[in-house]
Amino acid sequence: MSEVKLLGTGSSVPEKIVTNDDLAGLVETNDEWIRTRTGICRRHIVTKETLTSMSVEASRRALEAAGIEPMDLDMIIVATLTPDEPLPNASSAVQKALGAHRAFCFDLSAACSGFVYAMGCAAMYIKGGAARHVLVIGAEVLSKIVDWHDRKTCILFGDGAGAAVFGSASQPGFLGMDMGTDGWRGNTLTMFERDMDNPFMTEAQKNAVNMESDEACKIRPRSRYVYMDGPEVFKFAVKQVPDSIHKLLDAQGLSVADIDHFVLHQANYRIIESVAKRLKVSLDKFIITIDEYGNTSAASVPLALDELMRSGRVRPGDRLMISGFGGGLTWGSVLWQIQDND
Ligand code: COA
């Protein structure tokens, strides 16, 4: 069975920067509230970019860092909840733009855990011998599903894309993973896309399936925009992420002291601070990008990973703990070791 290593990373964000002061012109909020409650100073929002264009740019950078060509790719996964369109999927559009003729492509939906789940998939396909080179992208255009009149959510999110290329190797880079989902708490982060409607349904059936029978409607609005119970998500994250990290480390016979860098989903600076405190690890070991990008859901982990990999802080032998969490509710952690030849 083959081992798996990280070959290269890349990222791409929209040119347009939206500051907290810009948002104070839209909703009743202010720079101080946003900075102190979330750690966010600004976010990048699409004005001319698309999910595909950002994904392609991030991928080209990751391929260049990896030193391989698009034709070397066997598989492309795009983790996203905001594809440009549902059909064709985002990964097929990326394949076409890159000219990655040999790759098979699919999208993966697991909200802010999406990139971490996709990394797990890539590792399993490579280990199983079904693929040698896999391109994994996390990308979002959250600005199209955010209610720009809702101050509780619109200040949090941003757009962007990050990518990573994984390949088969002789030394183990991928050490293990821990994934979990709690569908019973799914109502804390939701968005409706489209009602059930076909010519064979009566009005009563449409109402029953779309409205009255929907238990969820009793506790949260039926909105086409992102709805979030912020405090509940916060509580979930600060408990679940350390639990997942400990579980993964225990399975590997390692402790938090063996980890050199923590790359967490960037949802709120205070969540990262609280996770560091619970793990009893210095915050210096955590990469922070939320100040610059806000919460970019599936793009946040690869954006942070790319920043870390290009920072010059990662040395051969270093261990990386990468954790995502969010809608579903979902969570996942993946443990990597950087090999000499990585
Ligand atoms: N500007 C100013 N005031 C705001 C505000 C804003 N943008 N948004 C909310 N407020 C107000 C609220 O109305 C509330 O006022 P009230 O006490 O008069 O009712 C007060 O600030 C506190 O609101 P609350 O929601 O309790 O704040 P909080 O400290 O929990 O922070 C979040 C809110 C959203 C920043 C925080 O809960 C969070 O980050 N949660 C996790 C979010 C997340 O990670 N989501 C994605 C998951 S991947």
GROMACS .gro file of C-alpha atoms and ligand atoms in nm, residues 28-29 33 37-38 112 151-152 155-156 189 228 230-231 233-234 265 267-268 270-271 295 325-326, ligand 1:
model
   72
   28GLU     CA    1  -2.573   4.855   1.252
   29THR     CA    2  -2.229   4.738   1.356
   33TRP     CA    3  -1.745   4.491   1.788
   37ARG     CA    4  -1.599   3.933   1.899
   38THR     CA    5  -1.451   3.760   1.595
  112CYS     CA    6  -1.657   2.415   0.671
  151ARG     CA    7  -2.552   4.191   1.106
  152LYS     CA    8  -2.528   3.860   1.294
  155ILE     CA    9  -1.986   4.041   0.913
  156LEU     CA   10  -1.846   3.688   0.941
  189LEU     CA   11  -2.649   2.622   1.051
  228MET     CA   12  -2.681   3.047   1.206
  230GLY     CA   13  -2.384   3.159   1.648
  231PRO     CA   14  -2.353   3.084   2.021
  233VAL     CA   15  -2.197   2.672   1.688
  234PHE     CA   16  -1.939   2.838   1.910
  265HIS     CA   17  -1.096   2.624   1.028
  267ALA     CA   18  -1.454   3.076   1.207
  268ASN     CA   19  -1.373   3.302   1.499
  270ARG     CA   20  -1.199   3.333   2.003
  271ILE     CA   21  -1.277   2.973   1.900
  295ASN     CA   22  -1.479   3.277   0.760
  325PHE     CA   23  -1.583   2.199   1.176
  326GLY     CA   24  -1.917   2.348   1.080
  343COA     N1   25  -2.250   4.427   1.548
  343COA     C1   26  -2.292   4.473   1.667
  343COA     N2   27  -2.366   4.401   1.752
  343COA     C2   28  -2.400   4.276   1.714
  343COA     C3   29  -2.359   4.222   1.590
  343COA     C4   30  -2.282   4.303   1.507
  343COA     N3   31  -2.239   4.261   1.385
  343COA     N4   32  -2.408   4.096   1.581
  343COA     C5   33  -2.474   4.070   1.694
  343COA     N5   34  -2.472   4.180   1.774
  343COA     C6   35  -2.532   4.196   1.907
  343COA     C7   36  -2.646   4.100   1.929
  343COA     O1   37  -2.767   4.153   1.875
  343COA     C8   38  -2.649   4.089   2.078
  343COA     O2   39  -2.712   4.205   2.131
  343COA     P1   40  -2.814   4.191   2.256
  343COA     O3   41  -2.728   4.137   2.368
  343COA     O4   42  -2.861   4.329   2.274
  343COA     O5   43  -2.918   4.092   2.212
  343COA     C9   44  -2.502   4.098   2.118
  343COA     O6   45  -2.435   4.158   2.006
  343COA    C10   46  -2.438   3.965   2.149
  343COA     O7   47  -2.475   3.873   2.045
  343COA     P2   48  -2.426   3.723   2.048
  343COA     O8   49  -2.479   3.651   1.926
  343COA     O9   50  -2.452   3.662   2.183
  343COA    O10   51  -2.268   3.745   2.032
  343COA     P3   52  -2.151   3.642   2.047
  343COA    O11   53  -2.053   3.691   2.143
  343COA    O12   54  -2.201   3.500   2.062
  343COA    O13   55  -2.083   3.650   1.903
  343COA    C11   56  -2.071   3.533   1.696
  343COA    C12   57  -2.157   3.617   1.787
  343COA    C13   58  -2.154   3.496   1.573
  343COA    C14   59  -1.952   3.616   1.654
  343COA    C15   60  -2.024   3.406   1.769
  343COA    O14   61  -2.134   3.343   1.832
  343COA    C16   62  -1.958   3.308   1.679
  343COA    O15   63  -1.853   3.334   1.624
  343COA     N6   64  -2.014   3.187   1.668
  343COA    C17   65  -1.961   3.085   1.582
  343COA    C18   66  -1.988   3.125   1.443
  343COA    C19   67  -1.931   3.031   1.348
  343COA    O16   68  -1.829   2.980   1.371
  343COA     N7   69  -2.002   3.007   1.238
  343COA    C20   70  -1.961   2.930   1.131
  343COA    C21   71  -1.940   2.791   1.171
  343COA     S1   72  -1.826   2.719   1.074
   0.00000   0.00000   0.00000
